[in-house]
Amino acid sequence: MKNNEYPEIMLPERACELCGFDGGNALELHAGEDVLVIHKEQMTAIEMVHVISMLSEMSTDLTVALAKACGRCNNCGGEDDDTGENDPAQWVESCSLCRDLLDDSQNIYIPDYLLKEAGISSSAKLEASADRDGGEITVTEAGNQFDISDVPPGILTVLAQSGICLAELDELIMLEEIVYGK
Ligand SMILES: [Zn+2]
Ligand SMILES: [Zn+2]
């Protein structure tokens, strides 16, 4: 059942003063998954510059916070941590676990008709396990709703280039733990 109780947002007076919002401004709302941005419906060039710089500052800060939550990849705890090089882009590159997460060909693809037969939606995430002796692979619907495949390539590239552990990111997404504002 859908929860129809929504928060009623009153904009704090001081925030409105800072934003230059007065009763006379029509405001424009941009609602996306997990975010709401409000700015004036009509803006001058400098007002637009202010909005752009706030948004890019926020996106940098959030990216840094996400990167910190994941930490650097030390070859994912593997033995041959030869990632002592100073180029962070090489850290993820030389970790096979992280590299596989960037590689689409590692995903499980099952034809739609088979999914249908199994009663699994074609958009569902899949999980596979292998039976060592029986020569069988079992594919089931994954328990988690999101994983690293839901992260846009642009964000993944920035994190990978900075040597951030993608396996840890995948783990954090699946665990659905709070990683910001705890
Ligand atoms: Zn790692
Ligand atoms: Zn790794």
Short mmCIF file of C-alpha atoms and ligand atoms in Angstrom, two decimals:
data_model
loop_
_atom_site.label_atom_id
_atom_site.label_comp_id
_atom_site.label_asym_id
_atom_site.label_seq_id
_atom_site.Cartn_x
_atom_site.Cartn_y
_atom_site.Cartn_z
CA MET A 1 0.00 0.00 0.00
CA LYS A 2 1.23 3.42 -0.86
CA ASN A 3 1.95 5.85 1.91
CA ASN A 4 0.08 9.01 1.07
CA GLU A 5 1.48 11.12 3.86
CA TYR A 6 3.90 13.58 2.38
CA PRO A 7 6.02 16.05 4.30
CA GLU A 8 4.73 19.58 4.05
CA ILE A 9 7.70 21.75 3.34
CA MET A 10 7.70 25.26 4.73
CA LEU A 11 10.73 27.15 3.55
CA PRO A 12 12.61 28.69 6.48
CA GLU A 13 12.51 32.48 6.50
CA ARG A 14 16.27 32.88 6.68
CA ALA A 15 16.79 30.47 3.81
CA CYS A 16 14.33 32.44 1.68
CA GLU A 17 16.16 35.67 2.50
CA LEU A 18 19.43 34.08 1.44
CA CYS A 19 17.88 32.71 -1.76
CA GLY A 20 16.25 36.03 -2.52
CA PHE A 21 12.83 34.34 -2.66
CA ASP A 22 10.01 36.69 -1.74
CA GLY A 23 6.29 36.18 -2.10
CA GLY A 24 6.49 37.75 -5.54
CA ASN A 25 8.67 35.03 -7.06
CA ALA A 26 7.12 32.08 -8.80
CA LEU A 27 9.32 29.09 -7.99
CA GLU A 28 10.27 26.17 -10.19
CA LEU A 29 10.57 22.71 -8.69
CA HIS A 30 12.77 19.96 -10.05
CA ALA A 31 11.91 16.65 -8.49
CA GLY A 32 14.11 13.65 -9.14
CA GLU A 33 14.61 10.36 -7.37
CA ASP A 34 15.57 11.33 -3.81
CA VAL A 35 16.04 15.02 -4.50
CA LEU A 36 14.10 18.23 -4.89
CA VAL A 37 15.64 21.45 -6.18
CA ILE A 38 13.83 24.77 -6.01
CA HIS A 39 14.84 27.93 -7.82
CA LYS A 40 13.11 31.02 -9.16
CA GLU A 41 11.02 30.43 -12.24
CA GLN A 42 12.50 33.52 -13.89
CA MET A 43 16.19 34.26 -13.47
CA THR A 44 18.75 36.79 -14.60
CA ALA A 45 22.09 35.60 -15.92
CA ILE A 46 23.85 36.07 -12.58
CA GLU A 47 21.03 34.29 -10.78
CA MET A 48 21.54 31.34 -13.11
CA VAL A 49 25.27 31.42 -12.40
CA HIS A 50 24.50 31.25 -8.67
CA VAL A 51 22.27 28.20 -9.19
CA ILE A 52 24.85 26.48 -11.40
CA SER A 53 27.69 27.05 -8.95
CA MET A 54 25.62 25.82 -5.99
CA LEU A 55 24.66 22.65 -7.85
CA SER A 56 28.18 21.90 -9.00
CA GLU A 57 29.56 22.56 -5.51
CA MET A 58 26.98 20.16 -4.10
CA SER A 59 27.76 17.51 -6.66
CA THR A 60 31.48 17.74 -5.88
CA ASP A 61 30.88 17.56 -2.13
CA LEU A 62 28.55 14.58 -2.46
CA THR A 63 30.98 12.77 -4.76
CA VAL A 64 33.79 13.30 -2.25
CA ALA A 65 31.56 12.06 0.59
CA LEU A 66 30.57 8.97 -1.40
CA ALA A 67 34.21 8.30 -2.28
CA LYS A 68 35.18 8.58 1.41
CA ALA A 69 32.44 6.13 2.38
CA CYS A 70 33.82 3.60 -0.11
CA GLY A 71 37.52 4.21 0.51
CA ARG A 72 40.43 3.43 -1.75
CA CYS A 73 40.87 0.05 -3.34
CA ASN A 74 43.85 -1.89 -2.04
CA ASN A 75 43.31 -4.62 -4.61
CA CYS A 76 40.25 -5.57 -2.53
CA GLY A 77 42.39 -7.13 0.16
CA GLY A 78 44.05 -9.45 -2.37
CA GLU A 79 47.55 -10.79 -1.82
CA ASP A 80 49.33 -9.15 -4.69
CA ASP A 81 48.67 -5.58 -3.75
CA ASP A 82 51.07 -4.18 -6.32
CA THR A 83 49.03 -1.01 -6.47
CA GLY A 84 51.72 0.98 -4.72
CA GLU A 85 51.97 3.12 -7.81
CA ASN A 86 51.03 6.72 -7.38
CA ASP A 87 48.43 6.74 -10.12
CA PRO A 88 45.05 6.11 -8.42
CA ALA A 89 43.47 5.22 -11.77
CA GLN A 90 45.70 2.12 -11.76
CA TRP A 91 44.36 0.89 -8.40
CA VAL A 92 40.95 -0.04 -9.75
CA GLU A 93 42.42 -1.03 -13.10
CA SER A 94 44.68 -3.60 -11.48
CA CYS A 95 42.03 -5.04 -9.14
CA SER A 96 40.21 -7.87 -10.91
CA LEU A 97 37.19 -7.69 -8.58
CA CYS A 98 36.61 -3.97 -9.25
CA ARG A 99 37.41 -4.31 -12.94
CA ASP A 100 34.77 -7.01 -13.38
CA LEU A 101 32.17 -4.65 -11.92
CA LEU A 102 32.87 -2.21 -14.77
CA ASP A 103 32.60 -4.97 -17.35
CA ASP A 104 29.08 -5.45 -18.72
CA SER A 105 30.00 -8.80 -20.19
CA GLN A 106 30.15 -10.15 -16.63
CA ASN A 107 26.41 -9.60 -16.18
CA ILE A 108 23.93 -12.45 -16.36
CA TYR A 109 21.67 -12.35 -19.41
CA ILE A 110 18.66 -14.64 -19.64
CA PRO A 111 16.23 -14.43 -22.57
CA ASP A 112 12.90 -12.81 -21.74
CA TYR A 113 10.85 -15.91 -22.56
CA LEU A 114 12.74 -17.93 -19.95
CA LEU A 115 12.32 -15.19 -17.36
CA LYS A 116 8.62 -15.11 -18.15
CA GLU A 117 8.36 -18.86 -17.69
CA ALA A 118 10.02 -18.52 -14.30
CA GLY A 119 7.72 -15.66 -13.34
CA ILE A 120 10.62 -13.21 -13.08
CA SER A 121 10.15 -9.68 -14.40
CA SER A 122 12.48 -8.77 -17.26
CA SER A 123 13.79 -5.80 -15.28
CA ALA A 124 14.62 -7.83 -12.17
CA LYS A 125 18.19 -8.17 -10.97
CA LEU A 126 19.53 -11.70 -11.22
CA GLU A 127 21.84 -13.76 -9.08
CA ALA A 128 23.56 -16.98 -10.10
CA SER A 129 25.12 -19.80 -8.18
CA ALA A 130 26.99 -22.78 -9.58
CA ASP A 131 26.71 -26.37 -8.49
CA ARG A 132 30.31 -27.60 -8.46
CA ASP A 133 29.63 -31.23 -9.28
CA GLY A 134 26.33 -31.20 -11.12
CA GLY A 135 27.34 -28.94 -14.00
CA GLU A 136 24.38 -26.72 -13.21
CA ILE A 137 23.99 -23.01 -12.74
CA THR A 138 20.98 -21.72 -10.84
CA VAL A 139 19.76 -18.22 -11.64
CA THR A 140 17.35 -16.55 -9.23
CA GLU A 141 15.94 -13.10 -8.70
CA ALA A 142 18.39 -11.14 -6.53
CA GLY A 143 17.24 -10.04 -3.10
CA ASN A 144 18.53 -6.50 -3.55
CA GLN A 145 16.82 -3.82 -5.55
CA PHE A 146 19.88 -1.77 -6.45
CA ASP A 147 23.52 -2.46 -7.17
CA ILE A 148 26.46 -0.86 -8.94
CA SER A 149 24.74 -1.35 -12.33
CA ASP A 150 22.39 1.47 -11.28
CA VAL A 151 25.25 3.97 -11.01
CA PRO A 152 25.55 6.16 -14.12
CA PRO A 153 28.82 5.60 -16.05
CA GLY A 154 29.90 9.21 -15.50
CA ILE A 155 29.93 8.80 -11.71
CA LEU A 156 31.58 5.37 -11.92
CA THR A 157 34.37 6.73 -14.09
CA VAL A 158 35.13 9.58 -11.69
CA LEU A 159 35.30 7.14 -8.76
CA ALA A 160 37.35 4.55 -10.66
CA GLN A 161 39.81 7.19 -11.86
CA SER A 162 40.29 8.27 -8.25
CA GLY A 163 41.09 4.73 -7.14
CA ILE A 164 37.88 4.34 -5.14
CA CYS A 165 36.93 0.73 -4.37
CA LEU A 166 34.02 -0.18 -6.65
CA ALA A 167 33.44 -3.50 -4.90
CA GLU A 168 32.88 -1.54 -1.68
CA LEU A 169 30.50 0.81 -3.50
CA ASP A 170 28.53 -2.17 -4.83
CA GLU A 171 28.39 -3.59 -1.30
CA LEU A 172 27.24 -0.30 0.24
CA ILE A 173 24.49 0.09 -2.37
CA MET A 174 23.21 -3.42 -1.76
CA LEU A 175 23.33 -3.08 2.03
CA GLU A 176 21.24 0.12 1.80
CA GLU A 177 23.01 1.51 4.85
CA ILE A 178 23.10 5.22 5.64
CA VAL A 179 26.47 6.49 4.38
CA TYR A 180 25.72 10.21 4.54
CA GLY A 181 24.65 12.28 7.50
CA LYS A 182 25.08 9.60 10.12
ZN ZN B 1 38.66 -2.82 -3.26
ZN ZN B 2 38.81 -3.94 -5.97
#
